Coordinates of C-alpha atoms in Angstrom, one line a residue:
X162 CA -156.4 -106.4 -10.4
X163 CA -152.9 -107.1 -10.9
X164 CA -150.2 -105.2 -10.3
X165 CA -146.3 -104.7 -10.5
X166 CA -143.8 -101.8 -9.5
X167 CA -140.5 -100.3 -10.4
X168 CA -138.2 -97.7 -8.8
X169 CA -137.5 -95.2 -11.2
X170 CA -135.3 -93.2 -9.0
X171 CA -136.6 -89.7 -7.8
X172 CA -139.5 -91.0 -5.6
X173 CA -140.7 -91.9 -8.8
X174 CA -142.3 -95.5 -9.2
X175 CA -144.0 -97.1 -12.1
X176 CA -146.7 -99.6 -11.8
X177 CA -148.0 -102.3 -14.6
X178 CA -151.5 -102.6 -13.7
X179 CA -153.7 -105.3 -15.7
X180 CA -157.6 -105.1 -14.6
X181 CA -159.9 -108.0 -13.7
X182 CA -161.9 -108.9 -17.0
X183 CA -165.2 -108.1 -14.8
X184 CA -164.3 -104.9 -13.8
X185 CA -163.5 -104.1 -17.3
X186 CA -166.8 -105.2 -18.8
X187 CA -168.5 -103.8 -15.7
X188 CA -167.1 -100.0 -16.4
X189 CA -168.1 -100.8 -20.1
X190 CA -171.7 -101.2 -19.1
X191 CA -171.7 -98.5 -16.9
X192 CA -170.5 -96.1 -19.8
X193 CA -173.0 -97.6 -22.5
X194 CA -175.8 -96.8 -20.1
X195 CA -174.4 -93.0 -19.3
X196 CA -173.8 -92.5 -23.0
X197 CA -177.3 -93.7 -24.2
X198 CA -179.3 -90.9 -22.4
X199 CA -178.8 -88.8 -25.4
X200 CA -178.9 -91.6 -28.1
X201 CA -181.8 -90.9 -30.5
X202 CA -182.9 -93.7 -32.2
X203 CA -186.0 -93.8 -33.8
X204 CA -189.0 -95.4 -31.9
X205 CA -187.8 -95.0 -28.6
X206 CA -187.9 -91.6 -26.5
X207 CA -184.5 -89.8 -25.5
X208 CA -183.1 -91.5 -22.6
X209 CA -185.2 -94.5 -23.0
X210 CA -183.1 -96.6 -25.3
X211 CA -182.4 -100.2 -24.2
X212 CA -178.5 -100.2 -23.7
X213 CA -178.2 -103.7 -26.2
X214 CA -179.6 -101.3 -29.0
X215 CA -178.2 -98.0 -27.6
X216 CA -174.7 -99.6 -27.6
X217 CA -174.9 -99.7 -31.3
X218 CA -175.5 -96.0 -31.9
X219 CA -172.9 -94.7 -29.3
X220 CA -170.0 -93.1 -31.0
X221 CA -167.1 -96.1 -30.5
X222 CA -164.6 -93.7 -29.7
X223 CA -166.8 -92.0 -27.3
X224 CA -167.1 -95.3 -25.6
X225 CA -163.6 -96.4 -25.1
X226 CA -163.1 -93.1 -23.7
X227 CA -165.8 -93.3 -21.2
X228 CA -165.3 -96.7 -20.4
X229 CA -161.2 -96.6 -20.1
X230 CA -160.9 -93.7 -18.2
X231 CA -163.2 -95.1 -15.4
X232 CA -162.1 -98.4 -15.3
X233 CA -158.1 -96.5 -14.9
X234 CA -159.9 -93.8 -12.4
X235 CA -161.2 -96.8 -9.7
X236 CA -158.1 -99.0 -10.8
X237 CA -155.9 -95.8 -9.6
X238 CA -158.0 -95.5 -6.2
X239 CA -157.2 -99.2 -4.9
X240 CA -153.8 -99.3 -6.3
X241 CA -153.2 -96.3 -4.2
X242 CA -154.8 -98.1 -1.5
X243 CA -153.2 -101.0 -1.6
X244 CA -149.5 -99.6 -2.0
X245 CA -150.7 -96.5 0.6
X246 CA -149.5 -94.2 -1.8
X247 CA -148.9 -90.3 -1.4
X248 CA -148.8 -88.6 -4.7
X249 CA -147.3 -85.8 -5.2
X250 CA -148.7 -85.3 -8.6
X251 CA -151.3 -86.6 -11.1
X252 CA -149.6 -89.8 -12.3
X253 CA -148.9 -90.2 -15.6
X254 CA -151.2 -92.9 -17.7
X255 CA -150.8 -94.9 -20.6
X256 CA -152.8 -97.4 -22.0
X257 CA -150.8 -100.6 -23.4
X258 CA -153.5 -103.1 -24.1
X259 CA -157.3 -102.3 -24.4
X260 CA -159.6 -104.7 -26.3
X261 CA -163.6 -103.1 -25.3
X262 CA -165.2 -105.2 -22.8
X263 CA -162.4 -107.3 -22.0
X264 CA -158.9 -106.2 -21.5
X265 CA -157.4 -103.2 -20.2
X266 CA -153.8 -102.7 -19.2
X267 CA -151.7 -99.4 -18.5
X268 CA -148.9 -98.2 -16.8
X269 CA -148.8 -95.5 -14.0
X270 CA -145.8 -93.6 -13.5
X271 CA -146.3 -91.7 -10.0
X272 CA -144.6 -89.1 -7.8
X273 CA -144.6 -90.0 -4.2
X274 CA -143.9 -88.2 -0.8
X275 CA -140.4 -88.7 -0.1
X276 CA -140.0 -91.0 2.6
X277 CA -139.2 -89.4 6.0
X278 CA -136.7 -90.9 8.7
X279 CA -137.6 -90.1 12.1
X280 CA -135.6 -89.1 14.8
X281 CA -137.0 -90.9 18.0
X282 CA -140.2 -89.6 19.0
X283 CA -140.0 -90.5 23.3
X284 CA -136.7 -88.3 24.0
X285 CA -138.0 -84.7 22.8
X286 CA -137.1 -81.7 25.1
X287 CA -140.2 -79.5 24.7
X288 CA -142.6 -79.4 27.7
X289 CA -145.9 -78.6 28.6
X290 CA -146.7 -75.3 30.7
X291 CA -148.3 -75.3 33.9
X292 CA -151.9 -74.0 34.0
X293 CA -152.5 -71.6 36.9
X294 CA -155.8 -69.5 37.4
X295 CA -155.8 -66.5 39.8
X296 CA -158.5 -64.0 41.2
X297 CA -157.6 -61.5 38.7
X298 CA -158.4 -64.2 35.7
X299 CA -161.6 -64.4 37.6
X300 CA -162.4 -61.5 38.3
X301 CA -162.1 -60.3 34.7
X302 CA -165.0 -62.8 33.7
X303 CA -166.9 -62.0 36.0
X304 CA -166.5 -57.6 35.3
X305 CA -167.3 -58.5 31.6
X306 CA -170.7 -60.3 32.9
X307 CA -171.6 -57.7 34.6
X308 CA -170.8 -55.5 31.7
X309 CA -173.0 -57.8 29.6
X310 CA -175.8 -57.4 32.2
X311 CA -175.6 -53.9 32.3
X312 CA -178.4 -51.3 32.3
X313 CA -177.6 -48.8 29.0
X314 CA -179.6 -45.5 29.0
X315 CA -179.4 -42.3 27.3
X316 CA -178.8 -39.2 28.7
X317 CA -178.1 -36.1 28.2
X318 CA -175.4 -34.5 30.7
X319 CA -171.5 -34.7 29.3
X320 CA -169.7 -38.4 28.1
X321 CA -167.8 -39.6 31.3
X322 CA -165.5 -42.5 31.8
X323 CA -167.8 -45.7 31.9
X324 CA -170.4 -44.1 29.3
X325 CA -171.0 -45.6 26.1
X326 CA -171.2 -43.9 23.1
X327 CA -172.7 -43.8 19.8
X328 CA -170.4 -42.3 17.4
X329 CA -169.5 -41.6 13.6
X330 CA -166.0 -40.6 12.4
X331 CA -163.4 -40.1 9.6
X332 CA -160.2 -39.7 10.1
X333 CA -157.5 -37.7 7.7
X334 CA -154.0 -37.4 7.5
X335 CA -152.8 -34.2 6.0
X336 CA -155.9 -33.3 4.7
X337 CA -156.3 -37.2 3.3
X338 CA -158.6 -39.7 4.9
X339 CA -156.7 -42.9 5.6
X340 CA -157.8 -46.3 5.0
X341 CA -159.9 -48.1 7.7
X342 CA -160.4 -44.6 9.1
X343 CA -164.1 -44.3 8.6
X344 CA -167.1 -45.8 10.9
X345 CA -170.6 -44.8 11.3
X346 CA -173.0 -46.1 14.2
X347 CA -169.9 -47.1 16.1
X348 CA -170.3 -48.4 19.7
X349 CA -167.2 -47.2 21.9
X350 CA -167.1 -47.8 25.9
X351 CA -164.9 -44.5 27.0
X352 CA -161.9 -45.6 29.4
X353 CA -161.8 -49.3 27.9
X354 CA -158.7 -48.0 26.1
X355 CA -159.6 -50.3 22.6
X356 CA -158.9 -46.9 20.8
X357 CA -155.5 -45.1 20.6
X358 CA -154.1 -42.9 23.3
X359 CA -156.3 -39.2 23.5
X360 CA -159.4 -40.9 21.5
X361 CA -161.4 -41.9 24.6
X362 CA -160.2 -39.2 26.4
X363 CA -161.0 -36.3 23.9
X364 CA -165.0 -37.4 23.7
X365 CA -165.3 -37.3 27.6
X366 CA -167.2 -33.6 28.6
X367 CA -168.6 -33.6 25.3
X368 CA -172.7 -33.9 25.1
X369 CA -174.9 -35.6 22.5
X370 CA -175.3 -34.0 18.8
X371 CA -171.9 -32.6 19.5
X372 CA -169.3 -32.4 15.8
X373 CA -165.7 -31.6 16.8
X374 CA -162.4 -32.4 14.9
X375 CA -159.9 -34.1 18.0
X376 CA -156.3 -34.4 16.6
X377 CA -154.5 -37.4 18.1
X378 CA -151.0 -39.1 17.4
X379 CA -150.5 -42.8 16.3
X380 CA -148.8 -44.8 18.4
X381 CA -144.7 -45.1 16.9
X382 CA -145.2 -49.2 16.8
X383 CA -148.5 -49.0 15.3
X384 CA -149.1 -51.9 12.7
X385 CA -149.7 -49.7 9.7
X386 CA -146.6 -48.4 8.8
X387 CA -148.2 -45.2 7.0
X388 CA -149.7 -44.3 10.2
X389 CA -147.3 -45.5 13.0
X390 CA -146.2 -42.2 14.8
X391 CA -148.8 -40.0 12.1
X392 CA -150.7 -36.7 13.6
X393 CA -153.9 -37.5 12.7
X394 CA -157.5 -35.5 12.6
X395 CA -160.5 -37.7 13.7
X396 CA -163.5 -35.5 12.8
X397 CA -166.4 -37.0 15.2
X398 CA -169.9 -36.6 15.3
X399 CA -171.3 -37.8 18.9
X400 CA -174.7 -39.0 18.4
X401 CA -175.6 -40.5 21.6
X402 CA -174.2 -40.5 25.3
X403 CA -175.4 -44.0 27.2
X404 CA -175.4 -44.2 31.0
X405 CA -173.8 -48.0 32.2
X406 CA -175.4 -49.2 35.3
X407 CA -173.4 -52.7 36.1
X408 CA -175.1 -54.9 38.7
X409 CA -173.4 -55.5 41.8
X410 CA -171.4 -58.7 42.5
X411 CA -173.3 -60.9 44.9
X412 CA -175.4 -63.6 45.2
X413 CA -178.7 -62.2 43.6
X414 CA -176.5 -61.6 40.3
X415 CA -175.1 -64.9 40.4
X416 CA -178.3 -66.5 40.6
X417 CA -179.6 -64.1 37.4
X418 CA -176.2 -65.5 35.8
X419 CA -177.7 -69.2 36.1
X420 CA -180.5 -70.4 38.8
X421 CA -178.0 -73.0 39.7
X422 CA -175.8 -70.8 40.8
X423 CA -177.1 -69.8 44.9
X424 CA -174.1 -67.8 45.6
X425 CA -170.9 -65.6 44.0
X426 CA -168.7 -68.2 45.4
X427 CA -170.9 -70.7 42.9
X428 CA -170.4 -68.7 40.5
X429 CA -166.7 -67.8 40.9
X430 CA -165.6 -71.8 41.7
X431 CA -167.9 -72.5 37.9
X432 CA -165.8 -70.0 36.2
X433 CA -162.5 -70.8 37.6
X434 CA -163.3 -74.5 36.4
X435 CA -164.0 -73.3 32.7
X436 CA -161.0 -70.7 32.8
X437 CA -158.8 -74.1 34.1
X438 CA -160.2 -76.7 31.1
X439 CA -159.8 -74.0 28.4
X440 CA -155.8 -73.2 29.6
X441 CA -155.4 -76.9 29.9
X442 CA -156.7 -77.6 26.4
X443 CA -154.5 -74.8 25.1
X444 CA -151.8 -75.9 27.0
X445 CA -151.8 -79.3 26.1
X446 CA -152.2 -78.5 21.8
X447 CA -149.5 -75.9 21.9
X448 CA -147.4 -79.0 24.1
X449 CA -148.5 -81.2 21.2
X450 CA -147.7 -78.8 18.3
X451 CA -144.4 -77.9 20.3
X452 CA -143.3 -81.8 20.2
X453 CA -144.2 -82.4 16.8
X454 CA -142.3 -79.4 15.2
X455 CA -139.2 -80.5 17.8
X456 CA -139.3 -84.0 16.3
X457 CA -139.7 -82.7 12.6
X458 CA -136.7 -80.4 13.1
X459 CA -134.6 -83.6 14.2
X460 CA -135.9 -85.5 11.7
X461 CA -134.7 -86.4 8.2
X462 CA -136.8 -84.6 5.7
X463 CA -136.7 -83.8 2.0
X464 CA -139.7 -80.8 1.4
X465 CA -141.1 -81.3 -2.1
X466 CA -141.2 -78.0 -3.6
X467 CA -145.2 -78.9 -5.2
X468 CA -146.3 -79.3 -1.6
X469 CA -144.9 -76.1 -0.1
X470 CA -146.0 -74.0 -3.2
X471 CA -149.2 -75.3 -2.6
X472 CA -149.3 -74.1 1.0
X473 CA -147.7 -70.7 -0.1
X474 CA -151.3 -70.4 -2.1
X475 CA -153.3 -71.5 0.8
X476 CA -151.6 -69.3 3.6
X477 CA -151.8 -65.9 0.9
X478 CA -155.3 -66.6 0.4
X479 CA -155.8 -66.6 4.4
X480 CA -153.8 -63.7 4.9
X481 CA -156.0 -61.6 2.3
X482 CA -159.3 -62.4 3.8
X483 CA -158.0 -61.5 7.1
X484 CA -157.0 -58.2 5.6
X485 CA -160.1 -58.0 4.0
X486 CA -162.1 -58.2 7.3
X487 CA -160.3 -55.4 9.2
X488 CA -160.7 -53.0 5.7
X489 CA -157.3 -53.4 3.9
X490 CA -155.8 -54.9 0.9
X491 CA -153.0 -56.8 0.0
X492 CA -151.4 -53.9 -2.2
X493 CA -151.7 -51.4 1.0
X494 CA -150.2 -54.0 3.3
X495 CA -147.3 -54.4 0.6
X496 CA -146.8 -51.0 -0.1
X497 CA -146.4 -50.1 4.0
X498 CA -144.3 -52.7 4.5
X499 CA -142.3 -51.6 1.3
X500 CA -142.1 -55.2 0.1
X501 CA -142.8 -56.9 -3.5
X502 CA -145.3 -60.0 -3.5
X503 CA -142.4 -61.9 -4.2
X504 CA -140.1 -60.3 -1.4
X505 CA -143.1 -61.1 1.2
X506 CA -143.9 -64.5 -0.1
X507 CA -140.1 -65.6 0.2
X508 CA -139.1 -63.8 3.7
X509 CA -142.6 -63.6 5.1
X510 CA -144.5 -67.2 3.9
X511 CA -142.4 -69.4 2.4
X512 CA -140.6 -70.3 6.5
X513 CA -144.2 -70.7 7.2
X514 CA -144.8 -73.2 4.5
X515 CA -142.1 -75.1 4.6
X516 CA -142.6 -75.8 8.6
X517 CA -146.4 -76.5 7.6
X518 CA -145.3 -79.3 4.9
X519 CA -142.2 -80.7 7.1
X520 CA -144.7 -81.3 10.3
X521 CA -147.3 -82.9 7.7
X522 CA -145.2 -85.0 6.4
X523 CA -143.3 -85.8 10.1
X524 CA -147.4 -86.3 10.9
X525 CA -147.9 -89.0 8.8
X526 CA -144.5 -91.1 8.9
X527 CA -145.3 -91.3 12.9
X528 CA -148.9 -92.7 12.3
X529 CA -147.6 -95.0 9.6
X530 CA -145.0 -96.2 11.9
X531 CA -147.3 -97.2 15.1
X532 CA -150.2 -98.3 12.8
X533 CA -152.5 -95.4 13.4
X534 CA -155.9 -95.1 11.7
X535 CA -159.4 -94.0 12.0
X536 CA -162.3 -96.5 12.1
X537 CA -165.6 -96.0 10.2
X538 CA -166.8 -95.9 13.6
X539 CA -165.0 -93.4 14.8
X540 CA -165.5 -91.7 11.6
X541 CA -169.0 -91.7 11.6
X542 CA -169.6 -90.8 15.2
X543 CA -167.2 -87.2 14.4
X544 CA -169.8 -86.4 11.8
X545 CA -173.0 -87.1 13.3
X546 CA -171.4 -84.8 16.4
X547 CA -170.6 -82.0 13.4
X548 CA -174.2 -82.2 11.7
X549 CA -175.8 -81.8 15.2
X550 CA -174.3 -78.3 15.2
X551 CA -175.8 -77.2 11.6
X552 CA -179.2 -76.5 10.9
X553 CA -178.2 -76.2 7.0
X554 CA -179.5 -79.1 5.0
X555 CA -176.6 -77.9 2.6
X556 CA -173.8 -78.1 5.2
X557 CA -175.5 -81.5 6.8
X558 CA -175.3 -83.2 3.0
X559 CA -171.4 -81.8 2.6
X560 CA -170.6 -83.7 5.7
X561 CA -171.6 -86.7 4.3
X562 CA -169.8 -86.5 1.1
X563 CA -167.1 -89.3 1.1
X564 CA -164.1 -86.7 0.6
X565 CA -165.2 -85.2 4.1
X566 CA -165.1 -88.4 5.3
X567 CA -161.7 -89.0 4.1
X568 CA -160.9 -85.2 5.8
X569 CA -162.2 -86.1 9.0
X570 CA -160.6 -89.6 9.2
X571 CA -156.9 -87.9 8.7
X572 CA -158.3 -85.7 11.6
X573 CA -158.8 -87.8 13.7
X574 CA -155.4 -89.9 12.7
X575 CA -153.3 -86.5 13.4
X576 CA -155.5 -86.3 16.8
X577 CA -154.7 -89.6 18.0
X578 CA -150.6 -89.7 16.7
X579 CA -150.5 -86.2 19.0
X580 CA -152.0 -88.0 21.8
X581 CA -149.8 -90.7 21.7
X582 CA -146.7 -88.8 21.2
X583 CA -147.4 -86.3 24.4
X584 CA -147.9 -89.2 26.2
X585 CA -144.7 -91.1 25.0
X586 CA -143.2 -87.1 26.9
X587 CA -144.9 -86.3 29.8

C-alpha cells in the first residue's frame, strides 16, 4: 500500500491511499466466493458453485461493492497503524480510481485526537499516603468472622440487641408508601445501626408474629430529598426472632478460621498483612490517578466535544443501573433533586466527563512519548489469567475475540505509563 497525507487544518488530515494490485485481486476473490453461496445456477447445488462460473452470475454491482469496501476496510486498519492514528470520527471515503481486480485508489479524510503537550511528568506535587493498620482495623475483621461463624437460632422470648431478625415492612409517608420502602423476608441484625435512628430500636421487646406500625424520622441529610427530615410510618410484621451465639476469640477459632492458623496471634499477624497489601494497593492507584489528573491539569489540552459526549452517555448509563439496583429511577432522582436531565448532565456529568477525556488523552501522549506498549506476550498471558477465573464457554470465547485483545493491551499500556510515572515521583 501506498500512501500520502495532507494537513487540512482542524486536526483534520487527508490521505491518498493507492492499494497493492494483490490485495486488490485478493479482496475480489474473497467477495466472489462470499457472494456465490446464494448463486443459483443450474446443475450445481446452492452454495456449491465453482467461483470461475459463479463470478459470472454475481450481480457486478454487488461485487464492486463487496469487494471495494473490504479492500478500503483492511486498507484503513494499517493505514491507521502505520500513521498511529486516533480518530475521532468515521473518516470520510471516496473512491478515485477502481478498475475490478486490479486497481483501487481513495482518499480518506480523517478526524484525529488533538495533539496534547505535556507539562513535565517527574516534578508533580501529589503524594502518596501512608498506610497504617491498627488493632481496631483488626479487630473489626476479626468481630465480622466471628459474626460469620455464628450460631443463629430461633427463639421465642423478646428481640434484644445482638438478635437477628426476620422481618417484612412498608413504609408510608402521609398515608403514601414511598419508593424503596417496601421489603419482605428482610434479614436485620438489631444494634448494627445499618437502619435509620429508632428502627432498630423500636423492634427490640417485641416477640415473633408480632404486626405494629413504629413511626420514625428521616435523618435531615438523608440522600433522598423527599424523605430527608420526613416523619415516616414503617408498618412491620416480625416473623422471626434469631438468637447470635459468636465464638470466642482464641486459639481453637483461629484454627476453625484456617488449620494453618495454631494461634489468635496467627491469625491476627495474617489479617493485618492482607488489611496492609489492600491499603497499599489502594494507596498506590489513588497516588497514580492523583498524579495523572495533576499532570493533565498542567498540561495543554484541547477536549473534543465527540469524546466527552460520548462519555456523558457512558457515565448516565452507569448512574441509572446503579439507581436501578437500590430501587429508583432516573425521573425520581431528578425530580428530588429538582433538576432537568439537561441541568444534571451539565452541572452534575459533564466536569466528570471532561476530566475522564482530558486524563485519556494525557494517558496516551505519556505512553506515546516513552514508547510504551503491550506485547503479544504480555497480552496473551492477561487473558489466559482472566479465562481461568470463568467457567463460561461464552465469556472464555469473548476473551479471545481480537477487540478484547486490543482492550486488554491498552490496559496494560495505561498500567505500565502509571507505573512509570509514580516512580518518576516517589
Amino acid at each position: 500500500m501506498k500512501h500520502t497525507k495532507k494537513n487540512l487544518g482542524g486536526n483534520k488530515l487527508e490521505y491518498r491511499v493507492e492499494v497493492a494490485a494483490d490485495d486488490v485481486t485478493k479482496h475480489h476473490e474473497a467477495a466472489v466466493k462470499k457472494l456465490s453461496r446464494d448463486v443459483k445456477v443450474a446443475g450445481f447445488r446452492k452454495g456449491r458453485v465453482p467461483p470461475e462460473v459463479a463470478a459470472k452470475h454475481v450481480d457486478p454491482s454487488a461485487l464492486a461493492d463487496e469487494a471495494v469496501n473490504a479492500t478500503i476496510n483492511a486498507a484503513l486498519v494499517e493505514l491507521i497503524t502505520l500513521e498511529q492514528l486516533q480518530l475521532l470520527d468515521r473518516p470520510e471515503i471516496a473512491v478515485t480510481k477502481f478498475v475490478p481486480a486490479q486497481i483501487l485508489e481513495f482518499t480518506a479524510v480523517v478526524q484525529i485526537v488533538p495533539p496534547v503537550k505535556l507539562a513535565n511528568p517527574a516534578k508533580l506535587k501529589a503524594k502518596k499516603s501512608a498506610v497504617k493498620i491498627g488493632d481496631s482495623d483488626i479487630d473489626e475483621v476479626l468481630e465480622n468472622l466471628r459474626r460469620q461463624a455464628a450460631e443463629k437460632k430461633p427463639v421465642k422470648r423478646a428481640a434484644a440487641d445482638g438478635d437477628e431478625v426476620l422481618i417484612d415492612f412498608t413504609g408510608t409517608k402521609d398515608g403514601v408508601e414511598f419508593d424503596g420502602g417496601r421489603s419482605t423476608d428482610y434479614t436485620l441484625v438489631l444494634g448494627s445501626n445499618s437502619f435509620i435512628p429508632g428502627f432498630e430500636a423500636g423492634i427490640v421487646g417485641r416477640k415473633s408474629g408480632d404486626k405494629f406500625d413504629l413511626a420514625v424520622k428521616f435523618p435531615s441529610d438523608y440522600g433522598v430529598k423527599d424523605l430527608a427530615g420526613a416523619d415516616v410510618i414503617f408498618a412491620i410484621v416480625l416473623k422471626e426472632v434469631r438468637e447470635v451465639k459468636s465464638p470466642k476469640l482464641d486459639d481453637k477459632f483461629a484454627s476453625q478460621v484456617a488449620p494453618d492458623f495454631k494461634t489468635l496471634d496467627d491469625l491476627r499477624r495474617d489479617i493485618e498483612r492482607e488489611l496492609a497489601a489492600r491499603a497499599e494497593h489502594e494507596a498506590t492507584q489513588k497516588f497514580e490517578d492523583d498524579l495523572l489528573s495533576e499532570l493533565a491539569e498542567k498540561s495543554s489540552v484541547e477536549v473534543p466535544d465527540v469524546l466527552v459526549d460520548d462519555q456523558l452517555g457512558a457515565l448516565e448509563q452507569q448512574f441509572t443501573q446503579n439507581l436501578m439496583y437500590r430501587g429508583l429511577t432516573l425521573d425520581k432522582f431528578l425530580e428530588d433533586q429538582e433538576l432537568t436531565r439537561d441541568e444534571w448532565l451539565e452541572k452534575e456529568l459533564r466536569p466528570m466527563a471532561e476530566k475522564r477525556v482530558r486524563n485519556s488523552m494525557v494517558m496516551v501522549a505519556l505512553a506515546r512519548q516513552w514508547d510504551i506498549a503491550a506485547t503479544d506476550e504480555e497480552v496473551a498471558a492477561r487473558q489466559s489469567a482472566m479465562m481461568t477465573q470463568y467457567n463460561d464457554p461464552t465469556l472464555i470465547e469473548r476473551f479471545k475475540d481480537p477487540e478484547m485483545a486490543r482492550q486488554i493491551a491498552q490496559q496494560i499500556v495505561a498500567e505500565k505509563t502509571l507505573r512509570r510515572l509514580a516512580e518518576l515521583n516517589q
